PDB file of C-alpha atoms in Angstrom:
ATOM      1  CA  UNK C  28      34.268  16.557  33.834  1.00 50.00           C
ATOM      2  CA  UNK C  29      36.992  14.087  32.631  1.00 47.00           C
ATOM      3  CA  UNK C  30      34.316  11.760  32.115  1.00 47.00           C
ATOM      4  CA  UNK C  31      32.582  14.194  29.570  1.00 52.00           C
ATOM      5  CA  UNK C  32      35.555  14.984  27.747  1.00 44.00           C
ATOM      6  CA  UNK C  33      36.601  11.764  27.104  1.00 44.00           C
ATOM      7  CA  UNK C  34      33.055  10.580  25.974  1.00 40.00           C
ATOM      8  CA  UNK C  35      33.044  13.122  23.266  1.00 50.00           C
ATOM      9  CA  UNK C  36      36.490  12.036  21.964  1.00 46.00           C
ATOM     10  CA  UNK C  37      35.017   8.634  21.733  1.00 47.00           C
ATOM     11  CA  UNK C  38      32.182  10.005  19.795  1.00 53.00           C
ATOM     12  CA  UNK C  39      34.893  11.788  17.388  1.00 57.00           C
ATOM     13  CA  UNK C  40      36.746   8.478  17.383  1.00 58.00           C
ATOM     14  CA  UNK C  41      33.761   6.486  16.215  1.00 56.00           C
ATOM     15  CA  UNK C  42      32.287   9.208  14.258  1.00 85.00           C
ATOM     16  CA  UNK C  43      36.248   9.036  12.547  1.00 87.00           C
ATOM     17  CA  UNK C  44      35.732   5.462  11.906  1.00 90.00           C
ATOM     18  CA  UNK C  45      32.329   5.642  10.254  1.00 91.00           C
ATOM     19  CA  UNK C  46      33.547   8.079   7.633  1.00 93.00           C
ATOM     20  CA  UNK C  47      36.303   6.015   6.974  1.00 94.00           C
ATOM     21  CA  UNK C  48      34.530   2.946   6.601  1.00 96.00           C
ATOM     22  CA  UNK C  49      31.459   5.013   4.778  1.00 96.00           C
ATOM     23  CA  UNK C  50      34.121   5.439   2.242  1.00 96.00           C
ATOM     24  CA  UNK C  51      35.324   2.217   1.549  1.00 97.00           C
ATOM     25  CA  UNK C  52      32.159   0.390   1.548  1.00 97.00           C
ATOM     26  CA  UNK C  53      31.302   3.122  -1.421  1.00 97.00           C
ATOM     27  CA  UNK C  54      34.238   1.942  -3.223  1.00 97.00           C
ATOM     28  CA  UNK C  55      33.051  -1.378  -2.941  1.00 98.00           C
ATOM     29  CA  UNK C  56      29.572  -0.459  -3.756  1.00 97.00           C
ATOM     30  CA  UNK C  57      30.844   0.983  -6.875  1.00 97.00           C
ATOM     31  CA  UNK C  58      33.376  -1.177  -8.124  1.00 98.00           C
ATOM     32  CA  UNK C  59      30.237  -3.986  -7.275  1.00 98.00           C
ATOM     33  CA  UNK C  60      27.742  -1.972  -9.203  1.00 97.00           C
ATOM     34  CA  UNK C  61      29.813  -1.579 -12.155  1.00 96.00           C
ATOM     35  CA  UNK C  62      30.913  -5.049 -12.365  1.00 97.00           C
ATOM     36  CA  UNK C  63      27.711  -6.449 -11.843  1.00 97.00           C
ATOM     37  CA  UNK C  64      26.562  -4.204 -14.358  1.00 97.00           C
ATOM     38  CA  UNK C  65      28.566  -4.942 -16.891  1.00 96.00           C
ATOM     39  CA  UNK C  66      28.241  -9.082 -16.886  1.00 96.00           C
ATOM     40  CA  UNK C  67      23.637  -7.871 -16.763  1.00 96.00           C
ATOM     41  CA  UNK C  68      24.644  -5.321 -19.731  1.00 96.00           C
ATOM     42  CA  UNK C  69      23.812  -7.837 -22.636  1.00 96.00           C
ATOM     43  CA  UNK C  70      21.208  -9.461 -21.456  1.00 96.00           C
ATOM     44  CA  UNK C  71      18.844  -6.351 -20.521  1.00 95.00           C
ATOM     45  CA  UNK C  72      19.858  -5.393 -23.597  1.00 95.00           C
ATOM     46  CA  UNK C  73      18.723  -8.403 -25.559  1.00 96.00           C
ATOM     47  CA  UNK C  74      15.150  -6.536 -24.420  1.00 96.00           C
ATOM     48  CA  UNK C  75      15.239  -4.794 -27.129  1.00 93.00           C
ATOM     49  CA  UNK C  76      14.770  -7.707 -29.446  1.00 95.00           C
ATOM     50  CA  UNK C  77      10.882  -8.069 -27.431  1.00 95.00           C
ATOM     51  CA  UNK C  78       8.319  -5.439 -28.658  1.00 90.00           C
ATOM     52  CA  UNK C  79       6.317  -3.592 -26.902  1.00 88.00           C
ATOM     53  CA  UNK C  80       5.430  -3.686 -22.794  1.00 92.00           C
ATOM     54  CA  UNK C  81       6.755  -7.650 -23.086  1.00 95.00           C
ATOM     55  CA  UNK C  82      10.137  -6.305 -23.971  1.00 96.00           C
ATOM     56  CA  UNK C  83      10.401  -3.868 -20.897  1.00 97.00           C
ATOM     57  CA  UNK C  84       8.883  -6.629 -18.427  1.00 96.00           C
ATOM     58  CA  UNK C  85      11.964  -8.847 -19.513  1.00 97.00           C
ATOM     59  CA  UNK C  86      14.142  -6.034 -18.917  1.00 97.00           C
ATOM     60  CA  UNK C  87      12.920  -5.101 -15.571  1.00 97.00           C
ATOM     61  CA  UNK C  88      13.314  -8.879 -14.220  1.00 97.00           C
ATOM     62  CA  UNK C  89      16.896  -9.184 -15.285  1.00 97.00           C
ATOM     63  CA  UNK C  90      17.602  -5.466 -14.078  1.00 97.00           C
ATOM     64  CA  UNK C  91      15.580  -6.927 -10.773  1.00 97.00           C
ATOM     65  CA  UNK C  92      17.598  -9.956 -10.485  1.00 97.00           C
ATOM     66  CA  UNK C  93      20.713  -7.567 -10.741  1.00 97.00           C
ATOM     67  CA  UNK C  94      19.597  -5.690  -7.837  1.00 97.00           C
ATOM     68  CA  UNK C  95      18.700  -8.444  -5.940  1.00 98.00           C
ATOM     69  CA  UNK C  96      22.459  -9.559  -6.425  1.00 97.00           C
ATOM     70  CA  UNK C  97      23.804  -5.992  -5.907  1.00 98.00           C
ATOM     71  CA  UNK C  98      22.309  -5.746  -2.820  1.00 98.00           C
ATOM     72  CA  UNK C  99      23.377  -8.986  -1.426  1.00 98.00           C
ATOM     73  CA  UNK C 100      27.022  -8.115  -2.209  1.00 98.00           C
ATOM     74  CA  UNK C 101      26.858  -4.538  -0.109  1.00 98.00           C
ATOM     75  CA  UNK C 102      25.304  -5.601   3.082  1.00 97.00           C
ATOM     76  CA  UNK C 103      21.599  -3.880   2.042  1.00 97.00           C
ATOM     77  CA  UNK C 104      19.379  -6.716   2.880  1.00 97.00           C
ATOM     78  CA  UNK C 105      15.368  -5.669   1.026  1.00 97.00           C
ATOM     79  CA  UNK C 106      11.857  -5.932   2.155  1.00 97.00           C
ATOM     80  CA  UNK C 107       9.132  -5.497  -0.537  1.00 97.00           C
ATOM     81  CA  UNK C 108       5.581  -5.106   0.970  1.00 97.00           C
ATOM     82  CA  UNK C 109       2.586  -4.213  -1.043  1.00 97.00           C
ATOM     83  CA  UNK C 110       2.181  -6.006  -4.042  1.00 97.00           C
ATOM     84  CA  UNK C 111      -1.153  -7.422  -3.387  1.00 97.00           C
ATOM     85  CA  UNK C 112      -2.388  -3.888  -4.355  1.00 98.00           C
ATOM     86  CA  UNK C 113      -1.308  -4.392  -8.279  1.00 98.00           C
ATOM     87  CA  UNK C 114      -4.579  -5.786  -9.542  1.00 97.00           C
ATOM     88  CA  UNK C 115      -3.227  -7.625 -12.782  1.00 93.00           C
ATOM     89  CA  UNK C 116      -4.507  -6.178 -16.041  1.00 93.00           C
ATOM     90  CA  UNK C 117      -4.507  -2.583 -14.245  1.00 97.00           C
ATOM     91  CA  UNK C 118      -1.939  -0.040 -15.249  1.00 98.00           C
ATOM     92  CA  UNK C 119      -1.016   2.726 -12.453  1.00 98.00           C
ATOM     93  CA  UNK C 120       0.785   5.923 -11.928  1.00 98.00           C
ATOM     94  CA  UNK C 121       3.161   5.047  -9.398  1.00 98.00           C
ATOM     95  CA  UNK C 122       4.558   8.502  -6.534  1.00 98.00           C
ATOM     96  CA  UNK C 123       7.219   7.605  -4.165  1.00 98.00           C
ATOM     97  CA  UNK C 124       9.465   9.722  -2.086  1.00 97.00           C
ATOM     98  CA  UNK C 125      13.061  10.659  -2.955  1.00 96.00           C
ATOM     99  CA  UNK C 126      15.791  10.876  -0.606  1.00 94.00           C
ATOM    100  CA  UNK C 127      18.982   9.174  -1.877  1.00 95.00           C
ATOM    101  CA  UNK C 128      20.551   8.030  -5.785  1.00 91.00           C
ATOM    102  CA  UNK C 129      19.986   4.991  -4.755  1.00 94.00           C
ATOM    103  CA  UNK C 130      16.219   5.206  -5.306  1.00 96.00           C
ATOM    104  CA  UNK C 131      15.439   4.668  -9.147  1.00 92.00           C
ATOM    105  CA  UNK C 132      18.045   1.668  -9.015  1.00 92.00           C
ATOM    106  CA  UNK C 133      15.773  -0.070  -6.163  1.00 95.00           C
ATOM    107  CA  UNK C 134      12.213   0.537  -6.724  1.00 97.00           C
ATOM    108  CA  UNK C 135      11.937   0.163 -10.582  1.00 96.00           C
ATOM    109  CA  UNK C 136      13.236  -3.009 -10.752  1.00 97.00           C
ATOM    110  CA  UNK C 137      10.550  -3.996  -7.735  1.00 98.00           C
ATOM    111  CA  UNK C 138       7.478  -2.783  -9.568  1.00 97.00           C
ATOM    112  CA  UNK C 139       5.114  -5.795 -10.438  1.00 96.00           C
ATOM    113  CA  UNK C 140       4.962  -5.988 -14.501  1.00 95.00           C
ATOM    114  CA  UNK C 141       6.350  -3.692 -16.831  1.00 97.00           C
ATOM    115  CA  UNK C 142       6.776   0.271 -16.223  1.00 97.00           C
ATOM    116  CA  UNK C 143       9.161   3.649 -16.745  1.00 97.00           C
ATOM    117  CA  UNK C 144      10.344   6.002 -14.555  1.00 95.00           C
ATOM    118  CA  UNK C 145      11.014   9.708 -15.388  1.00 93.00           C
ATOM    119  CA  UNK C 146      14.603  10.715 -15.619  1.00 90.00           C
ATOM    120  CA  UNK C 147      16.976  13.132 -16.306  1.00 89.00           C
ATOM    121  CA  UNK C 148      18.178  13.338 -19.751  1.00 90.00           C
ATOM    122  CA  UNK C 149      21.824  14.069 -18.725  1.00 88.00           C
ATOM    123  CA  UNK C 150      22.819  10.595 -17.368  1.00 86.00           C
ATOM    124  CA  UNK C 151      21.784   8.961 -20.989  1.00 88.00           C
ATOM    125  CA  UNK C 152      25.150  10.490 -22.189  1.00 89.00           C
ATOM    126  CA  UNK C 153      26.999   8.356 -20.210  1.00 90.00           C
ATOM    127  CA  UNK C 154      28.956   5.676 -21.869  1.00 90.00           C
ATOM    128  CA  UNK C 155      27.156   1.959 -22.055  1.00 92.00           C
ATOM    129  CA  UNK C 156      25.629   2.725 -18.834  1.00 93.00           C
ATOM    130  CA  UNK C 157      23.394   5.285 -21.415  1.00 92.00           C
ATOM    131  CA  UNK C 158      21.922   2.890 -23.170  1.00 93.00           C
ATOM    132  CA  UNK C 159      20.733   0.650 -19.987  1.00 94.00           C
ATOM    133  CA  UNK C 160      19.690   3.911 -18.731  1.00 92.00           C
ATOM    134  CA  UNK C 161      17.473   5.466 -21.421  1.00 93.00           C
ATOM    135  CA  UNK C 162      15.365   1.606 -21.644  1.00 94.00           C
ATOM    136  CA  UNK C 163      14.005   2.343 -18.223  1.00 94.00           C
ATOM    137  CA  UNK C 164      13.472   5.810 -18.815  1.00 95.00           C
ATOM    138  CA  UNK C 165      11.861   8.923 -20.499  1.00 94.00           C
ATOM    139  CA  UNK C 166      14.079  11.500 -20.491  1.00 93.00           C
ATOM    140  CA  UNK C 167      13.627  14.875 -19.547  1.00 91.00           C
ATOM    141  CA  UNK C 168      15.754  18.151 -19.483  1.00 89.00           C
ATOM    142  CA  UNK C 169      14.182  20.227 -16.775  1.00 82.00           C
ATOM    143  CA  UNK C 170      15.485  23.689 -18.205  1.00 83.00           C
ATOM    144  CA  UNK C 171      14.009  23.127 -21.101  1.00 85.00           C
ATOM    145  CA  UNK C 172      10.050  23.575 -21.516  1.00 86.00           C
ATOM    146  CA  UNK C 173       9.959  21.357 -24.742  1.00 91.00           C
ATOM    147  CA  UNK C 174      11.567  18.919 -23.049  1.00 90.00           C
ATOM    148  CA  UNK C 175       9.368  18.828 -20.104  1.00 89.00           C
ATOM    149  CA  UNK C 176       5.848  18.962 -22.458  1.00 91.00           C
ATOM    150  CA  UNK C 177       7.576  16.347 -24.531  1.00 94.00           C
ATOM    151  CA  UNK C 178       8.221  13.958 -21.638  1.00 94.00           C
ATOM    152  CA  UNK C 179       4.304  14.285 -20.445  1.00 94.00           C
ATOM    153  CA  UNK C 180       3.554  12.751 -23.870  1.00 95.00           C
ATOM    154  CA  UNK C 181       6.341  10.553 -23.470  1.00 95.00           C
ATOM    155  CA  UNK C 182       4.624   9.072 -20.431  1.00 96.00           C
ATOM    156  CA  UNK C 183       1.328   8.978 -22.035  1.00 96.00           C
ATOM    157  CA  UNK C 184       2.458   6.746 -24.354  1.00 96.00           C
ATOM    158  CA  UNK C 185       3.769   4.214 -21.802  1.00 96.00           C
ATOM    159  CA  UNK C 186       0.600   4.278 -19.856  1.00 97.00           C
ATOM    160  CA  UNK C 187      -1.094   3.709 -23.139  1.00 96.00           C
ATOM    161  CA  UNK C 188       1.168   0.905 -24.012  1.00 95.00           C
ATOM    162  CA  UNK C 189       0.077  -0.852 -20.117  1.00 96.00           C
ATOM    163  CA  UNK C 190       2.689   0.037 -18.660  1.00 97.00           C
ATOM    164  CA  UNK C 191       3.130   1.751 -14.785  1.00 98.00           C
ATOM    165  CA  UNK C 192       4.701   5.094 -15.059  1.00 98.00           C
ATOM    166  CA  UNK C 193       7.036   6.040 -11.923  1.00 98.00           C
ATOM    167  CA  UNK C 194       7.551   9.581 -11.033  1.00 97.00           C
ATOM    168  CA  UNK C 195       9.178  11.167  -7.964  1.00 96.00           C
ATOM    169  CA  UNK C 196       6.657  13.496  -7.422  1.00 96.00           C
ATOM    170  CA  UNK C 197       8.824  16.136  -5.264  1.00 95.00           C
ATOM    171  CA  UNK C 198      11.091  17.163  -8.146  1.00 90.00           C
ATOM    172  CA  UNK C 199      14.430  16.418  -6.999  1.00 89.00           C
ATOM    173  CA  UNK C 200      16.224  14.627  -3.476  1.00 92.00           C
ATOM    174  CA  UNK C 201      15.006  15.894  -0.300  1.00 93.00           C
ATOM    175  CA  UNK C 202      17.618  16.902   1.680  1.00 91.00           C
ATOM    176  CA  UNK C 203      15.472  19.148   4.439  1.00 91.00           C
ATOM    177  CA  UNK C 204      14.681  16.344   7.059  1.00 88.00           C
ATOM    178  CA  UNK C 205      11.095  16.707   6.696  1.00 93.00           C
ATOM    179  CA  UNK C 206       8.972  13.127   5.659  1.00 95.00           C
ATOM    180  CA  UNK C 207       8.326  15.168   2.316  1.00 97.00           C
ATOM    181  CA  UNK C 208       9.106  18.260   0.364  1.00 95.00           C
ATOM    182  CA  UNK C 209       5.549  19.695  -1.752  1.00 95.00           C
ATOM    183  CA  UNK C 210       4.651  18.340  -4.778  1.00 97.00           C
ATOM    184  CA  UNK C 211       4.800  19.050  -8.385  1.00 95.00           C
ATOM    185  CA  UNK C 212       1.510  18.136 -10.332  1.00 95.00           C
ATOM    186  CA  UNK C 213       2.956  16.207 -13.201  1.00 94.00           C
ATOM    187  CA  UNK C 214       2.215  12.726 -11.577  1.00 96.00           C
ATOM    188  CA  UNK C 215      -1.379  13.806 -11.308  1.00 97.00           C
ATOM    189  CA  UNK C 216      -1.665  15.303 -14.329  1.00 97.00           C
ATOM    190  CA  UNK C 217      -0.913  12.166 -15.573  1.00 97.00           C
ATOM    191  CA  UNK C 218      -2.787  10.060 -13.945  1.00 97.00           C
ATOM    192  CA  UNK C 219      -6.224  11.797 -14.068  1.00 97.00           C
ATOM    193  CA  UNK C 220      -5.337  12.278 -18.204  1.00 96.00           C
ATOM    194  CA  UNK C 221      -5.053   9.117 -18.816  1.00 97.00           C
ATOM    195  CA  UNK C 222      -7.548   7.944 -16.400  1.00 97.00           C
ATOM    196  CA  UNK C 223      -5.347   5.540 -13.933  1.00 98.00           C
ATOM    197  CA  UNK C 224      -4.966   5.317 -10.152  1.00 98.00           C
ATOM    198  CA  UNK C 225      -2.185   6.145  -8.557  1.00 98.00           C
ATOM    199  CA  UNK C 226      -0.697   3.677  -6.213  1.00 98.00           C
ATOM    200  CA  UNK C 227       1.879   5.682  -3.527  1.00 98.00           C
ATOM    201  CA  UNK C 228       5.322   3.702  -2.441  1.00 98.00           C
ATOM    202  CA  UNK C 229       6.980   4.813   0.518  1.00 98.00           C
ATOM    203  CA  UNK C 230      11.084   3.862   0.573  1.00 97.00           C
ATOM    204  CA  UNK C 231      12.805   3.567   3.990  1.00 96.00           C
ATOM    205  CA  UNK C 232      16.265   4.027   4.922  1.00 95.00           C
ATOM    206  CA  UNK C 233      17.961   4.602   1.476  1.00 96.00           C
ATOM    207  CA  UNK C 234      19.034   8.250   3.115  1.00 94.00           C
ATOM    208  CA  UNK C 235      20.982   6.737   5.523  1.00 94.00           C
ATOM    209  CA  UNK C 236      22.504   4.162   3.418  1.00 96.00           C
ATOM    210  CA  UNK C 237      23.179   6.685   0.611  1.00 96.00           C
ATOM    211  CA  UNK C 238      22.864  10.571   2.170  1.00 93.00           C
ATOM    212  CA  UNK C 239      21.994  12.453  -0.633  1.00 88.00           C
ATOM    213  CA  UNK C 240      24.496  15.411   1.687  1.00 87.00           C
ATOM    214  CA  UNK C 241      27.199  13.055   1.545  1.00 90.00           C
ATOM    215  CA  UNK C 242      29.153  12.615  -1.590  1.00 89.00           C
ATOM    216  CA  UNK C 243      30.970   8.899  -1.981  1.00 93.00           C
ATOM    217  CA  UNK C 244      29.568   8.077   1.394  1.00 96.00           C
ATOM    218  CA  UNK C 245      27.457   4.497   1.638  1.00 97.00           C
ATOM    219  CA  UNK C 246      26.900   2.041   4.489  1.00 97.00           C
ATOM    220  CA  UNK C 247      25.112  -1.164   4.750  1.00 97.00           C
ATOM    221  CA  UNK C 248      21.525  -0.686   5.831  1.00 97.00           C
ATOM    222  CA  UNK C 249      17.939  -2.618   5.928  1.00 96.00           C
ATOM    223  CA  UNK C 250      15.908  -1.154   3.204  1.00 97.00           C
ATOM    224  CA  UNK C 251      12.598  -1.089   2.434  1.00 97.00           C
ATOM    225  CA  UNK C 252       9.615   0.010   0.113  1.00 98.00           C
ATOM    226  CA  UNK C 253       5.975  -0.397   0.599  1.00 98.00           C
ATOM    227  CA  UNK C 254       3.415  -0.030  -1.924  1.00 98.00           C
ATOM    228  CA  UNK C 255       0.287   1.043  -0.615  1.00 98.00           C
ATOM    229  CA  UNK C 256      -3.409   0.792  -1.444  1.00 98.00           C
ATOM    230  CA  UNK C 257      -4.171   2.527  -4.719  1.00 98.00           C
ATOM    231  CA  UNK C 258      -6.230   6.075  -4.752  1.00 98.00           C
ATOM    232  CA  UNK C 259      -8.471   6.605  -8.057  1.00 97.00           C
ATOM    233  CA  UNK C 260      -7.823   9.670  -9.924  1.00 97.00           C
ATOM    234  CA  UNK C 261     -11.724   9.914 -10.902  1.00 95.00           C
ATOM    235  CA  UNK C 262     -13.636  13.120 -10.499  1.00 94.00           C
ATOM    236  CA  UNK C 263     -10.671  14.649  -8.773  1.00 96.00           C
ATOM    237  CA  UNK C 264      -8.316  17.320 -10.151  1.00 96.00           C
ATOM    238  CA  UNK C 265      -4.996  17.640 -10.098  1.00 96.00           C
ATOM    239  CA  UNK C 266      -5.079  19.490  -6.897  1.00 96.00           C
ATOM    240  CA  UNK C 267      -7.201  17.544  -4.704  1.00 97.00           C
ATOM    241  CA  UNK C 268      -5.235  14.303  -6.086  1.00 98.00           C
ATOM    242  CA  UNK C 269      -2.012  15.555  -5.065  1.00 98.00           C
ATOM    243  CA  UNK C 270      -3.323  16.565  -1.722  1.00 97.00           C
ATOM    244  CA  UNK C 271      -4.601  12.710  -0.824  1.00 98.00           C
ATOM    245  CA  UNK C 272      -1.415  11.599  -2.032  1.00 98.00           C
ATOM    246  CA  UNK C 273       0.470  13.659  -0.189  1.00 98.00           C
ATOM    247  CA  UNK C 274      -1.254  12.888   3.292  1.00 98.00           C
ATOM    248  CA  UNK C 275      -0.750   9.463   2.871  1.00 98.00           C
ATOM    249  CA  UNK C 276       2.928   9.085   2.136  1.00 98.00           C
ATOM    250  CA  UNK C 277       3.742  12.046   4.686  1.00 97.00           C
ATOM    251  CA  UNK C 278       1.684   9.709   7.518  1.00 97.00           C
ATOM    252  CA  UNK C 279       2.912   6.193   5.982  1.00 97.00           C
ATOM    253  CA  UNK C 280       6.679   7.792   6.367  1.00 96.00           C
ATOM    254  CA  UNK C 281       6.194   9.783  10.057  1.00 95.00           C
ATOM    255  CA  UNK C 282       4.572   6.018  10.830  1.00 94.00           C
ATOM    256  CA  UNK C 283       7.874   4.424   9.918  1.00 91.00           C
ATOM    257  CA  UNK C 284       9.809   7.120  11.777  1.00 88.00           C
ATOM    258  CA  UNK C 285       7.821   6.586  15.033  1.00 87.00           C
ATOM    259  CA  UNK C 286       8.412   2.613  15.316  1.00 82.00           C
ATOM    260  CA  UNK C 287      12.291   3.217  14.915  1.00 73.00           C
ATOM    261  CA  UNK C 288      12.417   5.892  17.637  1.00 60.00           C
TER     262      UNK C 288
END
C-alpha cells in the first residue's frame, strides 16, 4: 500500500517537472524562433526580387535552412524520407496530417522545389512576421465563402505556375487521438481540376513536441515526415480520391504508432 502511494507521488513529482520544464523549453523555443527569424527576415525577403516559381524556390531554401537551424537549437533532431517520389518537372498536390502549430513551419520548407501552403488569413496581420507569412501562403478566411472560392483559384494559379500546393486536408488540428479526423474535398478538388497527383506526407511526433491541447507547452522530440508514393487523380472524383488518400495516411500513421508501442 505504501509502496503504491508513494509511486503515484513520484509520478506527480515527475509529471510536476515536465510541465515546468515544458514551459521553459517554450520560452526558449520562442525567443529562438523569433531571433532566428529576424536575422532570415531579409533574405527570404530578397525573394521577392525573383519572379515567378524561381522566386518562391529561393525562398523556401533559406526558410529551409532556417528550420534546419531552428531545430538544431531546440533539441528536435529531423528525418525527411520520401523524396525519391518527386519526379522533377512534375507538379503535385501535396495532403498531410495536422496535429500541432508546429506543422506548416516544418514540412513547407522540406518540400522538394517550389510550392504554397493554404493558410489562414488572420496571421498575415501580424507585424513583419506578415509579410514572411503571406510569401508562403494563400490566404483564406474560413467564415467567409468569397474568401474560400477565392483561395481555390488562388491555388490554381500556383499549380499553374509549377508549383506544389500543400493543404491540410482535415480542416483544422486534430486534437481527438484518432490517426485522422475526415476530410474536406478541397485538396481533391484541386488536384483532379488541375489534373495533378497527389503525393500524401505523413508527420510524426510534432503532437508531442507541440500538443495542440497544451498552450506554451514544447519539449524536445525526434520528428519526422515521410512523403509517400504519389496517387493520380485521373478518372477519379473527388470522392473516391479522398477515400485512397485517406486509407493510406490513416495506415502509414497506425504503422508508425505500432513500431513505437
Amino acid at each position: 500500500m505504501n509502496g503504491n502511494v508513494e509511486l503515484r507521488h513520484s509520478d506527480k513529482r515527475d509529471n510536476l517537472a515536465v510541465k515546468v520544464f515544458a514551459r521553459i523549453w517554450a520560452f526558449w523555443g520562442v525567443f529562438t524562433f523569433a531571433s532566428t527569424f529576424l536575422i532570415m527576415f531579409l533574405p527570404t525577403m530578397s525573394s521577392y526580387l525573383i519572379k515567378g516559381n524561381r522566386g518562391q524556390y529561393f525562398f523556401i531554401q533559406v526558410s529551409r535552412f532556417w528550420m534546419n537551424c531552428w531545430l538544431f537549437l531546440v533539441g528536435c533532431p529531423y528525418k525527411v524520407s520520401g523524396r525519391e517520389n518527386f519526379i522533377k518537372g512534375k507538379t503535385y498536390v501535396i495532403t498531410c496530417n495536422h496535429t500541432s502549430l508546429l506543422d506548416p513551419t516544418v514540412t513547407c520548407p522540406y518540400i522538394p522545389g517550389a510550392n504554397k501552403t493554404i493558410a489562414k488569413a488572420s496571421f498575415a496581420k501580424v507585424p513583419i512576421f506578415g509579410l514572411f507569412y503571406k510569401r508562403g501562403s494563400v490566404l483564406v478566411d474560413r467564415q467567409d465563402t468569397k474568401s474560400r472560392l477565392k483561395s481555390f483559384e488562388d491555388m490554381k494559379k500556383v499549380v499553374e505556375q509549377q508549383m506544389h500546393m500543400l493543404i491540410y486536408p482535415e480542416g483544422t488540428r486534430n486534437t481527438t487521438g484518432e490517426p485522422l479526423k475526415q476530410f474536406y474535398d478541397g485538396a481533391f478538388s484541386l488536384a483532379i481540376r488541375t489534373g495533378v497527383d497527389i503525393i500524401p506526407a505523413v508527420l510524426s511526433n510534432t503532437e508531442k513536441a507541440a500538443p495542440a491541447s497544451k498552450p506554451f507547452f514544447f519539449l524536445p522530440r525526434r520528428l519526422s515526415l515521410e512523403f509517400l508514393p504519389a496517387i493520380s487523380s485521373a478518372g477519379k472524383n473527388a470522392k473516391t480520391l479522398k477515400e485512397e488518400v485517406y486509407t493510406v495516411m490513416y495506415n502509414k500513421i497506425q504503422e508508425n504508432r505500432s513500431k513505437k508501442s
